Short mmCIF file of C-alpha atoms in Angstrom, two decimals:
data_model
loop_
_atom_site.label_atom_id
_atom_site.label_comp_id
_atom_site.label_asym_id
_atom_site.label_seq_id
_atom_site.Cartn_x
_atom_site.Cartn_y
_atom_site.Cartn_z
CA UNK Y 25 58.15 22.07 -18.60
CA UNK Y 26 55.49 24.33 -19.48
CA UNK Y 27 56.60 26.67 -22.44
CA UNK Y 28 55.78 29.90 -20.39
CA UNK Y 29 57.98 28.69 -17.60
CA UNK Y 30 60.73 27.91 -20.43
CA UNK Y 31 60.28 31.10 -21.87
CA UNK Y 32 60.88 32.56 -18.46
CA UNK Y 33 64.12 30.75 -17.71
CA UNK Y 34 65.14 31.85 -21.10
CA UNK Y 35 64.76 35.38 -20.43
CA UNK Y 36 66.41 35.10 -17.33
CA UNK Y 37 70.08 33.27 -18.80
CA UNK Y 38 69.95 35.79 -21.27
CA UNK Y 39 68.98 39.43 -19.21
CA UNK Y 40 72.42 37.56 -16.28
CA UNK Y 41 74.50 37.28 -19.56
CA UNK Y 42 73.56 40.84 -20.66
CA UNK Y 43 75.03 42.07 -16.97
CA UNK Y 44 78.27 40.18 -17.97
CA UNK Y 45 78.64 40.87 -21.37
CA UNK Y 46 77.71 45.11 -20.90
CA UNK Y 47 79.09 45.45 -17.04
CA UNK Y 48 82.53 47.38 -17.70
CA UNK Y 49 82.15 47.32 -21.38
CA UNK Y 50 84.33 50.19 -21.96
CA UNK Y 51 87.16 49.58 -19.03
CA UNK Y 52 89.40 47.82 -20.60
CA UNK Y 53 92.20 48.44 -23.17
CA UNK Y 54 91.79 48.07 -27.00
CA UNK Y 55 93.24 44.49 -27.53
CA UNK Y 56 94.64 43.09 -30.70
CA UNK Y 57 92.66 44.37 -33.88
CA UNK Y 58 90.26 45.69 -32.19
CA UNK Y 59 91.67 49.10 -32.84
CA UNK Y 60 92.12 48.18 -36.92
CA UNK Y 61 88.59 47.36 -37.07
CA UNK Y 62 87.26 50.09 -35.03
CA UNK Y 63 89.10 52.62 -36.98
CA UNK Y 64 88.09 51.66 -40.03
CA UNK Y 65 84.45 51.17 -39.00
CA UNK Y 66 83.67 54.90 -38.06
CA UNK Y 67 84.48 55.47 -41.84
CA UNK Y 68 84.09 52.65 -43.77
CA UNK Y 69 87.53 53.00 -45.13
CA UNK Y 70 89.91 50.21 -46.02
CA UNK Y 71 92.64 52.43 -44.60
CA UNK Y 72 94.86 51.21 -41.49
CA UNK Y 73 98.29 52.73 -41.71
CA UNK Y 74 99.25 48.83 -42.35
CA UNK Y 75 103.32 49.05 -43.95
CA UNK Y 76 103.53 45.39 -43.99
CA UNK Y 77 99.93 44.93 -45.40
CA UNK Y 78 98.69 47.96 -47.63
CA UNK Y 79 95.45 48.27 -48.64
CA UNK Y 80 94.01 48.53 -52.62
CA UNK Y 81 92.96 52.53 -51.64
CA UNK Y 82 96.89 53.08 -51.38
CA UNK Y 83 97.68 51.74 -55.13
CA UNK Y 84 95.17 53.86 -56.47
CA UNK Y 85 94.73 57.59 -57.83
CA UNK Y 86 91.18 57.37 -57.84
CA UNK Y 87 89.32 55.13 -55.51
CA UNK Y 88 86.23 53.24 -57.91
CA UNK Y 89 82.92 52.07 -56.94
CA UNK Y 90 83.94 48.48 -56.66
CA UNK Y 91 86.75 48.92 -54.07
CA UNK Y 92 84.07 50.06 -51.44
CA UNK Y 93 82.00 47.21 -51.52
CA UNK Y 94 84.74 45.12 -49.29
CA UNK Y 95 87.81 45.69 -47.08
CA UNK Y 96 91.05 43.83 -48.57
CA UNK Y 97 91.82 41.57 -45.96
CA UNK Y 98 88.00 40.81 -44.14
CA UNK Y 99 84.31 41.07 -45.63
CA UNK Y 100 82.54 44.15 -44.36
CA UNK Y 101 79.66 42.89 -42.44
CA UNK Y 102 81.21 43.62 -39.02
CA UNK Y 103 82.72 47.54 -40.57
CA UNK Y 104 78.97 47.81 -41.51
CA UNK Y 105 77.66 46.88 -37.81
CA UNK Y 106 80.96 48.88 -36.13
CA UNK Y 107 79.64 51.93 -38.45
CA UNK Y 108 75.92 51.86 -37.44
CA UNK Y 109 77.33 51.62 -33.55
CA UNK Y 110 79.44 54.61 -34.07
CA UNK Y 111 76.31 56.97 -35.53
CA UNK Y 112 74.34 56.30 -33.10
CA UNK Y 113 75.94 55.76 -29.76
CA UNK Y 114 79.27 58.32 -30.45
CA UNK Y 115 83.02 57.42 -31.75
CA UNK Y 116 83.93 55.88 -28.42
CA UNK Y 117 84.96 52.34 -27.28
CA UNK Y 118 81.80 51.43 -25.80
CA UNK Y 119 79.74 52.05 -29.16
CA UNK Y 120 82.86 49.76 -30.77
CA UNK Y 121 81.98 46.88 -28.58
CA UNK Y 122 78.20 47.13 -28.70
CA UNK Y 123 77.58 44.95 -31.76
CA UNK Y 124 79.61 41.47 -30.50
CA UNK Y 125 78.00 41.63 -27.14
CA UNK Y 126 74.15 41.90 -28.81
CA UNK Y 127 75.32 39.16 -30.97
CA UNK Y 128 76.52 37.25 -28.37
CA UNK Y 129 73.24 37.71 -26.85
CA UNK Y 130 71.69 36.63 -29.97
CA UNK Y 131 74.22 33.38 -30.26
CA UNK Y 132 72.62 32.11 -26.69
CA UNK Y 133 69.18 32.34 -28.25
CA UNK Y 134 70.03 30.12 -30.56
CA UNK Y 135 71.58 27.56 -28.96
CA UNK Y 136 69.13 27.70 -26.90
CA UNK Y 137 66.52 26.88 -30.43
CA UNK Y 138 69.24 24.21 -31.83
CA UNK Y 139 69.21 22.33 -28.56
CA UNK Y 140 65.43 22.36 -28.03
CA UNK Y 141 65.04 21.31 -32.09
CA UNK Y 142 67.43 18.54 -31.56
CA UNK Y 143 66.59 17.30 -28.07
CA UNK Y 144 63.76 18.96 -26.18
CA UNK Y 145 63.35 22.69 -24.33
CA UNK Y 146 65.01 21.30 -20.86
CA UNK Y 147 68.16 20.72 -22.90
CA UNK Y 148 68.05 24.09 -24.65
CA UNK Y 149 68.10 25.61 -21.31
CA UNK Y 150 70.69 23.47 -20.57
CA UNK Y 151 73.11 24.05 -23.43
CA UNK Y 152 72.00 28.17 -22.85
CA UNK Y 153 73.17 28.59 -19.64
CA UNK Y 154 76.79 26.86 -20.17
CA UNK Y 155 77.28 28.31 -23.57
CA UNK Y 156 76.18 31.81 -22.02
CA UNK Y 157 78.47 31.52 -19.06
CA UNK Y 158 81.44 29.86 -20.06
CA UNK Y 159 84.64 32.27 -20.29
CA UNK Y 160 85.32 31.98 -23.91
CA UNK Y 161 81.94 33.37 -24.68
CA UNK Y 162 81.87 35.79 -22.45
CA UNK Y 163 85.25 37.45 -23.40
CA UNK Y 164 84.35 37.00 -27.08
CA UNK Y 165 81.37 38.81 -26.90
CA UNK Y 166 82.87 41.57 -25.15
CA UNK Y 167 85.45 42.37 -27.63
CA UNK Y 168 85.48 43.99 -30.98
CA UNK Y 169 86.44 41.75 -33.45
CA UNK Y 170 85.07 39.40 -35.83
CA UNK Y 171 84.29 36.18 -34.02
CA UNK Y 172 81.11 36.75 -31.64
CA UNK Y 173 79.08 38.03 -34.84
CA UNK Y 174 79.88 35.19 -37.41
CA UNK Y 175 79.48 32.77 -33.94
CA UNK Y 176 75.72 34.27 -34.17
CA UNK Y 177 75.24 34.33 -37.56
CA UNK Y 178 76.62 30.53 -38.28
CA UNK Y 179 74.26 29.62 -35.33
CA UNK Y 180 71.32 31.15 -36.83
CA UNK Y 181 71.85 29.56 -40.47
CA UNK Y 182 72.21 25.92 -38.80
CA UNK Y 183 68.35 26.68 -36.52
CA UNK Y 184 67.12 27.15 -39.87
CA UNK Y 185 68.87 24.94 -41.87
CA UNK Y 186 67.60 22.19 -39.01
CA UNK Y 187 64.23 23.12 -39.79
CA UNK Y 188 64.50 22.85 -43.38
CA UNK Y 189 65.12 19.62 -43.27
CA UNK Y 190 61.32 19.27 -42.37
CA UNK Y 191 60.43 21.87 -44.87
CA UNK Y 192 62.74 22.77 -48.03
CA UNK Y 193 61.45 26.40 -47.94
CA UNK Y 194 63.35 27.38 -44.89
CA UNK Y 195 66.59 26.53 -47.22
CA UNK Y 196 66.27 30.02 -48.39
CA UNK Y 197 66.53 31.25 -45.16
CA UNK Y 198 69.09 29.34 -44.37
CA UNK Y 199 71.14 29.98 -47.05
CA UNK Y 200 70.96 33.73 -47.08
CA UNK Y 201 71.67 33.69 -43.04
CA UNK Y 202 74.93 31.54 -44.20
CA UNK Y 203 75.74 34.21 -46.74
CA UNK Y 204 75.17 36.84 -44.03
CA UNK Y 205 77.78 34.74 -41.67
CA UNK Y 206 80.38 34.87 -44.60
CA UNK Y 207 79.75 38.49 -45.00
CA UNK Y 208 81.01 38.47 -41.28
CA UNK Y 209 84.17 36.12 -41.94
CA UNK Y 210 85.17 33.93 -44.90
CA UNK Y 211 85.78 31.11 -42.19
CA UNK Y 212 82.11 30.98 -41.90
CA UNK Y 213 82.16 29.01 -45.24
CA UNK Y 214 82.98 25.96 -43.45
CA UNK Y 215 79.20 25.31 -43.29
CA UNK Y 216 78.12 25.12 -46.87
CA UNK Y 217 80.15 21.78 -46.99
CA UNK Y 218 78.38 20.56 -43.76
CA UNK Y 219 74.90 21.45 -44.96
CA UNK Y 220 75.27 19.39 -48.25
CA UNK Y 221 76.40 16.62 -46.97
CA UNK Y 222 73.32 16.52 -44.43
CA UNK Y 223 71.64 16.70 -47.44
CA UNK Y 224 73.37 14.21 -48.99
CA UNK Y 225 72.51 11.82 -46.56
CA UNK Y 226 69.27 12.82 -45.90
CA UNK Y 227 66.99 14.49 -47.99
CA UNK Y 228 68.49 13.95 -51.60
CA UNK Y 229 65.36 15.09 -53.25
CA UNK Y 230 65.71 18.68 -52.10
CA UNK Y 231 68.48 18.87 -54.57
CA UNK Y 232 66.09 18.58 -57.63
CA UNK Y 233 64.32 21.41 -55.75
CA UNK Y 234 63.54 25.26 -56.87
CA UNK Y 235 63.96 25.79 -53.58
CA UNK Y 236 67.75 24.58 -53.79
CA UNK Y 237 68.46 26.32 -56.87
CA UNK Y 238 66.35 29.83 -55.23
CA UNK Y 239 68.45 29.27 -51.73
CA UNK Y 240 72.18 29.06 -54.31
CA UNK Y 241 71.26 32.51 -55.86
CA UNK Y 242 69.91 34.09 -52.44
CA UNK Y 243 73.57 32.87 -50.67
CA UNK Y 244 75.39 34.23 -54.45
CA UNK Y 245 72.85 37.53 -53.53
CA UNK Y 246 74.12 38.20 -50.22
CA UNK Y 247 77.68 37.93 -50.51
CA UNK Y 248 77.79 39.73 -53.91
CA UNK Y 249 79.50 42.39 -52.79
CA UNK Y 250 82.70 40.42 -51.65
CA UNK Y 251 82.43 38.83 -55.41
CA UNK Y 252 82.18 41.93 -57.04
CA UNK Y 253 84.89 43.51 -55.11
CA UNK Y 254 87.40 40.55 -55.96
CA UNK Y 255 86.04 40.75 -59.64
CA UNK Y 256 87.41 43.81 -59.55
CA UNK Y 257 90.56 43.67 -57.57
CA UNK Y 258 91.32 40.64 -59.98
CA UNK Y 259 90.55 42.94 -63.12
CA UNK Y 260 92.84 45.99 -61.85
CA UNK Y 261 95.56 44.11 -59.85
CA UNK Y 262 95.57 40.02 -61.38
CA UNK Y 263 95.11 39.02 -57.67
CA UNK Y 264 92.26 38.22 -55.45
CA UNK Y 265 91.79 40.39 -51.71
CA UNK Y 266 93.92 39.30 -48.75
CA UNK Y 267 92.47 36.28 -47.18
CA UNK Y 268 91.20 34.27 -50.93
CA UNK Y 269 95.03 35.16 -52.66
CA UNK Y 270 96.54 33.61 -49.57
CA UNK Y 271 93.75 30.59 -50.02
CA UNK Y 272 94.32 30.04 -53.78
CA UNK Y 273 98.03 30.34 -53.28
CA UNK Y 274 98.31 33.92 -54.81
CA UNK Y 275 102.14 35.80 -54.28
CA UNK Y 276 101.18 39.09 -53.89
CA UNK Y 277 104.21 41.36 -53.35
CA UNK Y 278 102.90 43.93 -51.69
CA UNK Y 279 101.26 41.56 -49.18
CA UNK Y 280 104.66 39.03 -48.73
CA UNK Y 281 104.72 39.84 -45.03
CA UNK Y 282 101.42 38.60 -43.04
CA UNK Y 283 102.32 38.37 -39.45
CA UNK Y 284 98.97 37.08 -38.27
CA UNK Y 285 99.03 34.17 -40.77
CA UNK Y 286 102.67 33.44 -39.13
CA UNK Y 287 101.90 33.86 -36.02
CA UNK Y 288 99.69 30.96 -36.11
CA UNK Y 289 101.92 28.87 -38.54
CA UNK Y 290 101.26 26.39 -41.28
CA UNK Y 291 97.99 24.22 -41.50
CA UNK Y 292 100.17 20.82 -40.51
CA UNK Y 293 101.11 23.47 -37.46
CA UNK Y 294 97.31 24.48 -36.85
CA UNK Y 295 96.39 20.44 -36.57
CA UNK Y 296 99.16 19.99 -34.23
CA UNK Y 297 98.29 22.99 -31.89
CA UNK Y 298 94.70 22.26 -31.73
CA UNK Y 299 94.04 19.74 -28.92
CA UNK Y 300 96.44 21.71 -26.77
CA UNK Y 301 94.72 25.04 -27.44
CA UNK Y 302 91.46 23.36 -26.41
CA UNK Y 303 92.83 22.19 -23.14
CA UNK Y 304 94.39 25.49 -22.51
CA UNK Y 305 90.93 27.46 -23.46
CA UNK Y 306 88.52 25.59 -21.82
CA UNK Y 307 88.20 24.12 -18.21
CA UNK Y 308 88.71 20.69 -17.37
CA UNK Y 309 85.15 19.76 -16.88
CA UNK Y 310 84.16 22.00 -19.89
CA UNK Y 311 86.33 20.00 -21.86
CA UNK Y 312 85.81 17.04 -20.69
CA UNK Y 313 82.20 17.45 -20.72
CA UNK Y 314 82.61 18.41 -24.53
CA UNK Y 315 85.17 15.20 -25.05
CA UNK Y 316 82.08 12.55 -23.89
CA UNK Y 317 79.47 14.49 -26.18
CA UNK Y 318 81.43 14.17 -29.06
CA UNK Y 319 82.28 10.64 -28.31
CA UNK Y 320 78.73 9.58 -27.37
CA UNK Y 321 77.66 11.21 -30.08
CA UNK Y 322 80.02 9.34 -32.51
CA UNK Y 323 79.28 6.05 -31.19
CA UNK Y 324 75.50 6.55 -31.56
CA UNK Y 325 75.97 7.15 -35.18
CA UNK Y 326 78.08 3.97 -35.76
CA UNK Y 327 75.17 2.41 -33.73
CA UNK Y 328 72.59 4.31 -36.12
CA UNK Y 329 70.76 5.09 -33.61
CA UNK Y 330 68.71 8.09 -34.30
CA UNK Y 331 66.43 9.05 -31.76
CA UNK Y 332 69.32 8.52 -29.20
CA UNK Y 333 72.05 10.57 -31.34
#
Protein backbone atom coordinates (compact mmCIF):
# COMPACT_ATOMS: atom_id res chain seq x y z
CA UNK A 1 0.00 0.00 0.00
CA UNK A 2 1.10 3.36 -0.70
CA UNK A 3 1.70 5.32 2.65
CA UNK A 4 -0.73 8.19 1.59
CA UNK A 5 -3.45 5.66 0.98
CA UNK A 6 -2.48 4.13 4.56
CA UNK A 7 -2.53 7.34 6.05
CA UNK A 8 -5.97 7.78 4.62
CA UNK A 9 -7.48 4.56 5.93
CA UNK A 10 -5.99 5.57 9.16
CA UNK A 11 -7.77 8.70 9.39
CA UNK A 12 -10.81 7.19 8.44
CA UNK A 13 -10.89 4.10 11.51
CA UNK A 14 -10.06 6.73 13.72
CA UNK A 15 -12.60 10.03 12.64
CA UNK A 16 -15.79 6.32 12.64
CA UNK A 17 -14.35 5.61 16.19
CA UNK A 18 -14.55 9.31 17.20
CA UNK A 19 -18.57 9.11 16.13
CA UNK A 20 -18.74 6.09 18.57
CA UNK A 21 -16.72 7.05 21.26
CA UNK A 22 -18.36 11.09 21.41
CA UNK A 23 -22.08 10.12 19.94
CA UNK A 24 -24.22 10.28 23.31
CA UNK A 25 -21.29 10.98 25.44
CA UNK A 26 -23.22 12.54 28.13
CA UNK A 27 -26.61 10.20 28.04
CA UNK A 28 -25.90 7.86 30.18
CA UNK A 29 -25.75 7.49 34.01
CA UNK A 30 -22.56 7.96 36.14
CA UNK A 31 -21.42 4.26 36.56
CA UNK A 32 -19.24 2.88 39.26
CA UNK A 33 -16.38 5.43 40.30
CA UNK A 34 -16.92 7.44 37.84
CA UNK A 35 -18.63 9.83 40.16
CA UNK A 36 -15.47 9.46 42.93
CA UNK A 37 -13.15 10.44 40.32
CA UNK A 38 -15.10 13.12 38.76
CA UNK A 39 -15.70 14.75 42.01
CA UNK A 40 -12.52 14.87 43.05
CA UNK A 41 -11.14 16.00 39.68
CA UNK A 42 -13.00 19.47 39.49
CA UNK A 43 -10.88 20.17 42.70
CA UNK A 44 -8.06 18.21 42.95
CA UNK A 45 -9.02 17.10 46.36
CA UNK A 46 -8.45 13.70 47.88
CA UNK A 47 -11.88 14.11 49.47
CA UNK A 48 -14.82 11.51 48.67
CA UNK A 49 -17.12 11.24 51.63
CA UNK A 50 -15.51 7.50 51.70
CA UNK A 51 -16.58 6.02 55.68
CA UNK A 52 -15.11 2.76 54.88
CA UNK A 53 -11.98 4.29 53.14
CA UNK A 54 -10.96 7.85 54.55
CA UNK A 55 -8.64 9.81 53.01
CA UNK A 56 -5.05 11.34 54.68
CA UNK A 57 -6.90 15.15 54.35
CA UNK A 58 -9.40 13.73 57.10
CA UNK A 59 -6.49 12.78 59.76
CA UNK A 60 -5.07 16.02 59.43
CA UNK A 61 -5.41 19.68 61.01
CA UNK A 62 -3.44 21.16 58.46
CA UNK A 63 -3.23 19.73 55.02
CA UNK A 64 0.97 19.94 53.92
CA UNK A 65 2.51 20.33 50.64
CA UNK A 66 3.27 16.69 50.22
CA UNK A 67 -0.31 15.34 50.61
CA UNK A 68 -1.31 17.18 47.29
CA UNK A 69 1.05 15.70 45.13
CA UNK A 70 -1.17 12.25 45.04
CA UNK A 71 -4.66 10.94 45.91
CA UNK A 72 -4.49 8.03 48.68
CA UNK A 73 -5.86 5.30 46.90
CA UNK A 74 -4.86 6.16 42.81
CA UNK A 75 -1.92 8.36 41.26
CA UNK A 76 -3.23 11.67 39.99
CA UNK A 77 -2.59 11.63 36.36
CA UNK A 78 -6.23 10.99 35.40
CA UNK A 79 -7.54 13.92 38.53
CA UNK A 80 -4.99 16.08 36.57
CA UNK A 81 -6.62 15.31 32.96
CA UNK A 82 -10.45 15.22 34.72
CA UNK A 83 -9.33 18.85 36.13
CA UNK A 84 -8.08 20.39 32.81
CA UNK A 85 -11.59 18.90 31.19
CA UNK A 86 -13.58 20.58 33.81
CA UNK A 87 -11.85 24.34 33.19
CA UNK A 88 -12.32 24.31 30.03
CA UNK A 89 -15.39 22.56 28.82
CA UNK A 90 -17.72 23.31 32.30
CA UNK A 91 -18.37 20.96 35.56
CA UNK A 92 -20.65 18.67 33.60
CA UNK A 93 -20.55 14.94 32.64
CA UNK A 94 -19.58 15.41 29.20
CA UNK A 95 -16.28 17.45 30.12
CA UNK A 96 -15.77 14.24 32.76
CA UNK A 97 -15.71 11.82 29.94
CA UNK A 98 -13.73 13.84 27.42
CA UNK A 99 -10.22 12.72 28.42
CA UNK A 100 -10.76 8.55 28.11
CA UNK A 101 -12.45 8.92 24.80
CA UNK A 102 -9.30 11.24 23.26
CA UNK A 103 -7.17 8.64 24.77
CA UNK A 104 -8.91 6.01 23.40
CA UNK A 105 -8.49 7.72 20.21
CA UNK A 106 -4.92 8.01 20.88
CA UNK A 107 -4.67 4.04 22.00
CA UNK A 108 -5.93 3.13 18.18
CA UNK A 109 -3.06 5.21 16.85
CA UNK A 110 -0.87 3.24 18.37
CA UNK A 111 -1.78 0.04 17.74
CA UNK A 112 -2.06 1.00 14.69
CA UNK A 113 2.26 2.08 14.95
CA UNK A 114 2.98 -1.31 17.09
CA UNK A 115 1.38 -3.44 14.41
CA UNK A 116 2.97 -1.70 11.41
CA UNK A 117 6.61 -1.79 13.52
CA UNK A 118 6.13 -5.41 14.12
CA UNK A 119 4.53 -6.64 10.91
CA UNK A 120 3.93 -4.16 8.12
CA UNK A 121 1.21 -1.02 7.59
CA UNK A 122 -1.64 -3.55 6.12
CA UNK A 123 -1.56 -5.23 9.53
CA UNK A 124 -1.63 -1.97 11.49
CA UNK A 125 -4.76 -1.20 9.73
CA UNK A 126 -5.77 -4.40 10.51
CA UNK A 127 -5.19 -4.59 14.24
CA UNK A 128 -6.77 -0.59 14.17
CA UNK A 129 -9.92 -1.28 13.00
CA UNK A 130 -10.72 -4.41 15.45
CA UNK A 131 -9.08 -2.86 18.41
CA UNK A 132 -11.12 0.45 17.55
CA UNK A 133 -14.39 -1.34 17.13
CA UNK A 134 -14.52 -4.02 19.44
CA UNK A 135 -17.06 -3.41 22.49
CA UNK A 136 -14.63 -3.42 25.28
CA UNK A 137 -12.87 -0.49 23.77
CA UNK A 138 -15.48 1.29 22.89
CA UNK A 139 -17.28 1.28 26.35
CA UNK A 140 -13.90 1.89 28.01
CA UNK A 141 -13.22 4.84 26.27
CA UNK A 142 -16.46 6.25 26.90
CA UNK A 143 -16.34 6.11 30.57
CA UNK A 144 -14.57 8.03 33.23
CA UNK A 145 -12.32 6.02 34.93
CA UNK A 146 -8.84 5.01 34.91
CA UNK A 147 -8.41 2.30 32.31
CA UNK A 148 -8.72 3.93 28.66
CA UNK A 149 -5.83 6.50 29.67
CA UNK A 150 -3.16 4.06 31.17
CA UNK A 151 -4.48 1.61 27.96
CA UNK A 152 -2.97 4.72 25.86
CA UNK A 153 -0.24 5.53 27.77
CA UNK A 154 1.17 1.70 28.21
CA UNK A 155 0.62 1.56 24.37
CA UNK A 156 2.64 4.51 23.69
CA UNK A 157 5.71 3.46 26.02
CA UNK A 158 5.82 -0.13 24.22
CA UNK A 159 5.87 2.00 20.20
CA UNK A 160 8.79 3.51 21.66
CA UNK A 161 10.27 1.08 23.62
CA UNK A 162 9.99 -1.15 20.11
CA UNK A 163 11.95 1.37 18.50
CA UNK A 164 14.57 1.57 20.98
CA UNK A 165 15.53 -1.54 20.49
CA UNK A 166 17.01 -0.19 17.12
CA UNK A 167 18.24 2.88 18.83
CA UNK A 168 18.96 3.07 22.77
CA UNK A 169 18.04 6.81 22.76
CA UNK A 170 14.38 6.28 22.36
CA UNK A 171 14.74 4.38 25.95
CA UNK A 172 14.30 7.74 27.42
CA UNK A 173 11.26 8.17 25.81
CA UNK A 174 10.14 5.18 26.58
CA UNK A 175 10.76 5.19 29.97
CA UNK A 176 9.29 8.54 30.85
CA UNK A 177 5.95 7.53 28.69
CA UNK A 178 6.00 4.30 31.18
CA UNK A 179 6.31 6.64 34.13
CA UNK A 180 3.51 8.76 32.64
CA UNK A 181 1.28 5.34 32.37
CA UNK A 182 2.01 4.67 36.17
CA UNK A 183 1.11 8.18 36.94
CA UNK A 184 -2.29 6.98 35.38
CA UNK A 185 -2.49 3.55 37.42
CA UNK A 186 0.10 1.65 39.49
CA UNK A 187 -1.03 -1.51 37.39
CA UNK A 188 0.74 0.06 34.58
CA UNK A 189 4.01 -1.15 36.29
CA UNK A 190 3.55 -4.46 34.88
CA UNK A 191 5.70 -3.25 31.94
CA UNK A 192 8.99 -2.35 33.48
CA UNK A 193 9.41 -6.19 34.10
CA UNK A 194 8.49 -6.91 30.41
CA UNK A 195 10.83 -4.31 28.98
CA UNK A 196 13.93 -5.75 30.86
CA UNK A 197 13.55 -8.89 30.07
CA UNK A 198 13.35 -7.92 26.21
CA UNK A 199 16.38 -6.50 27.05
CA UNK A 200 17.66 -9.23 28.63
CA UNK A 201 17.33 -11.28 25.79
CA UNK A 202 18.14 -8.99 23.33
CA UNK A 203 20.18 -6.13 23.55
CA UNK A 204 22.28 -6.74 26.84
CA UNK A 205 24.66 -4.01 26.02
CA UNK A 206 22.11 -1.24 26.46
CA UNK A 207 22.39 -2.00 30.09
CA UNK A 208 26.03 -0.64 30.33
CA UNK A 209 24.38 2.35 28.60
CA UNK A 210 24.00 6.24 29.80
CA UNK A 211 21.13 5.98 28.08
CA UNK A 212 19.79 3.17 30.58
CA UNK A 213 20.95 4.83 33.56
CA UNK A 214 19.38 8.62 31.92
CA UNK A 215 15.93 6.59 30.96
CA UNK A 216 15.95 5.04 35.22
CA UNK A 217 16.12 8.71 36.51
CA UNK A 218 13.65 10.18 33.73
CA UNK A 219 10.92 7.12 34.83
CA UNK A 220 12.17 8.04 38.95
CA UNK A 221 11.45 11.95 37.43
CA UNK A 222 8.05 11.41 36.33
CA UNK A 223 6.50 9.54 38.96
CA UNK A 224 8.18 11.58 41.75
CA UNK A 225 5.34 12.90 42.93
CA UNK A 226 3.64 9.50 43.91
CA UNK A 227 7.22 8.85 45.77
CA UNK A 228 7.24 11.91 47.49
CA UNK A 229 3.73 11.69 48.55
CA UNK A 230 4.27 8.07 50.09
CA UNK A 231 7.62 9.47 51.60
CA UNK A 232 5.54 11.46 53.32
CA UNK A 233 2.47 9.54 54.20
CA UNK A 234 5.13 6.93 55.52
CA UNK A 235 6.87 9.78 57.65
CA UNK A 236 3.45 11.14 59.25
CA UNK A 237 1.33 7.91 59.35
CA UNK A 238 4.17 4.60 59.27
CA UNK A 239 2.10 3.37 56.25
CA UNK A 240 2.31 3.68 52.56
CA UNK A 241 -1.11 5.19 50.35
CA UNK A 242 -3.96 2.77 49.62
CA UNK A 243 -3.07 0.60 46.76
CA UNK A 244 1.21 0.04 47.80
CA UNK A 245 0.08 -0.73 51.87
CA UNK A 246 -2.34 -3.27 50.49
CA UNK A 247 0.74 -4.50 48.03
CA UNK A 248 3.44 -4.65 50.75
CA UNK A 249 0.99 -6.22 53.12
CA UNK A 250 0.46 -3.01 55.27
CA UNK A 251 -2.75 -3.28 58.13
CA UNK A 252 -3.91 -0.04 58.06
CA UNK A 253 -6.88 0.42 60.44
CA UNK A 254 -8.49 3.00 59.11
CA UNK A 255 -8.47 1.33 55.67
CA UNK A 256 -9.53 -2.55 57.11
CA UNK A 257 -12.63 -2.45 54.93
CA UNK A 258 -11.83 -2.28 50.96
CA UNK A 259 -14.85 -3.47 49.18
CA UNK A 260 -13.41 -3.19 45.70
CA UNK A 261 -10.38 -5.34 46.61
CA UNK A 262 -13.20 -7.96 47.91
CA UNK A 263 -15.25 -7.72 45.43
CA UNK A 264 -12.80 -9.18 43.16
CA UNK A 265 -11.31 -11.66 45.78
CA UNK A 266 -7.89 -13.07 46.46
CA UNK A 267 -5.09 -13.36 43.72
CA UNK A 268 -5.53 -17.51 43.71
CA UNK A 269 -9.40 -16.13 43.07
CA UNK A 270 -8.26 -13.56 40.25
CA UNK A 271 -6.28 -16.67 38.35
CA UNK A 272 -9.28 -18.74 38.64
CA UNK A 273 -11.81 -16.09 37.29
CA UNK A 274 -9.72 -15.05 34.46
CA UNK A 275 -10.38 -17.36 31.47
CA UNK A 276 -14.07 -17.13 32.28
CA UNK A 277 -14.07 -13.32 32.39
CA UNK A 278 -12.40 -13.40 28.96
CA UNK A 279 -15.03 -15.57 27.47
CA UNK A 280 -17.72 -13.55 29.03
CA UNK A 281 -16.01 -10.06 27.74
CA UNK A 282 -15.17 -10.80 24.47
CA UNK A 283 -17.03 -12.49 21.47
CA UNK A 284 -16.48 -15.84 20.37
CA UNK A 285 -14.56 -15.04 17.30
CA UNK A 286 -12.77 -12.15 19.17
CA UNK A 287 -11.61 -14.60 21.46
CA UNK A 288 -10.96 -17.11 19.55
CA UNK A 289 -9.20 -15.04 17.13
CA UNK A 290 -7.01 -13.80 20.17
CA UNK A 291 -6.63 -17.71 21.47
CA UNK A 292 -4.74 -18.74 17.83
CA UNK A 293 -2.49 -15.46 18.01
CA UNK A 294 -1.27 -16.21 21.20
CA UNK A 295 -0.78 -19.79 20.37
CA UNK A 296 0.86 -19.18 16.96
CA UNK A 297 2.72 -16.84 18.42
CA UNK A 298 4.05 -19.19 21.19
CA UNK A 299 4.86 -21.90 18.93
CA UNK A 300 6.92 -19.62 16.64
CA UNK A 301 9.09 -18.75 19.51
CA UNK A 302 9.74 -22.41 20.54
CA UNK A 303 10.44 -22.71 16.73
CA UNK A 304 12.77 -19.47 16.99
CA UNK A 305 11.56 -18.33 14.26
CA UNK A 306 11.88 -14.65 14.06
CA UNK A 307 10.81 -13.14 11.04
CA UNK A 308 7.62 -15.36 11.25
CA UNK A 309 6.89 -14.54 15.13
Amino acid sequence: MKPASVKLWLLLIIALAAVFYFWGLDRNDVVTDESSYMVRGMQMLDFDFGIEQPTPIQWVKEVPWWMKLSFHDHPPLVFLLENISFRIFGKNVFAGRIPPVLAGLLAILFVYLIASELYSPKVGLVSAALFAFTVNHVWISRVALQESIVIAAMLAASYVFLRSLQNKKFLILAASLLGLAVLAKYTAFILAPIFLTILLIRRRDYFKSAYFLLSIFCFLAVVSPVIVYNIGLYKTFGHFDFQISYIVGQRVEAWKDMPGKEAIGSLPDRFRNYIPTLVKTNSPIFFTLGLLGVALAAWQALRKNEKKL
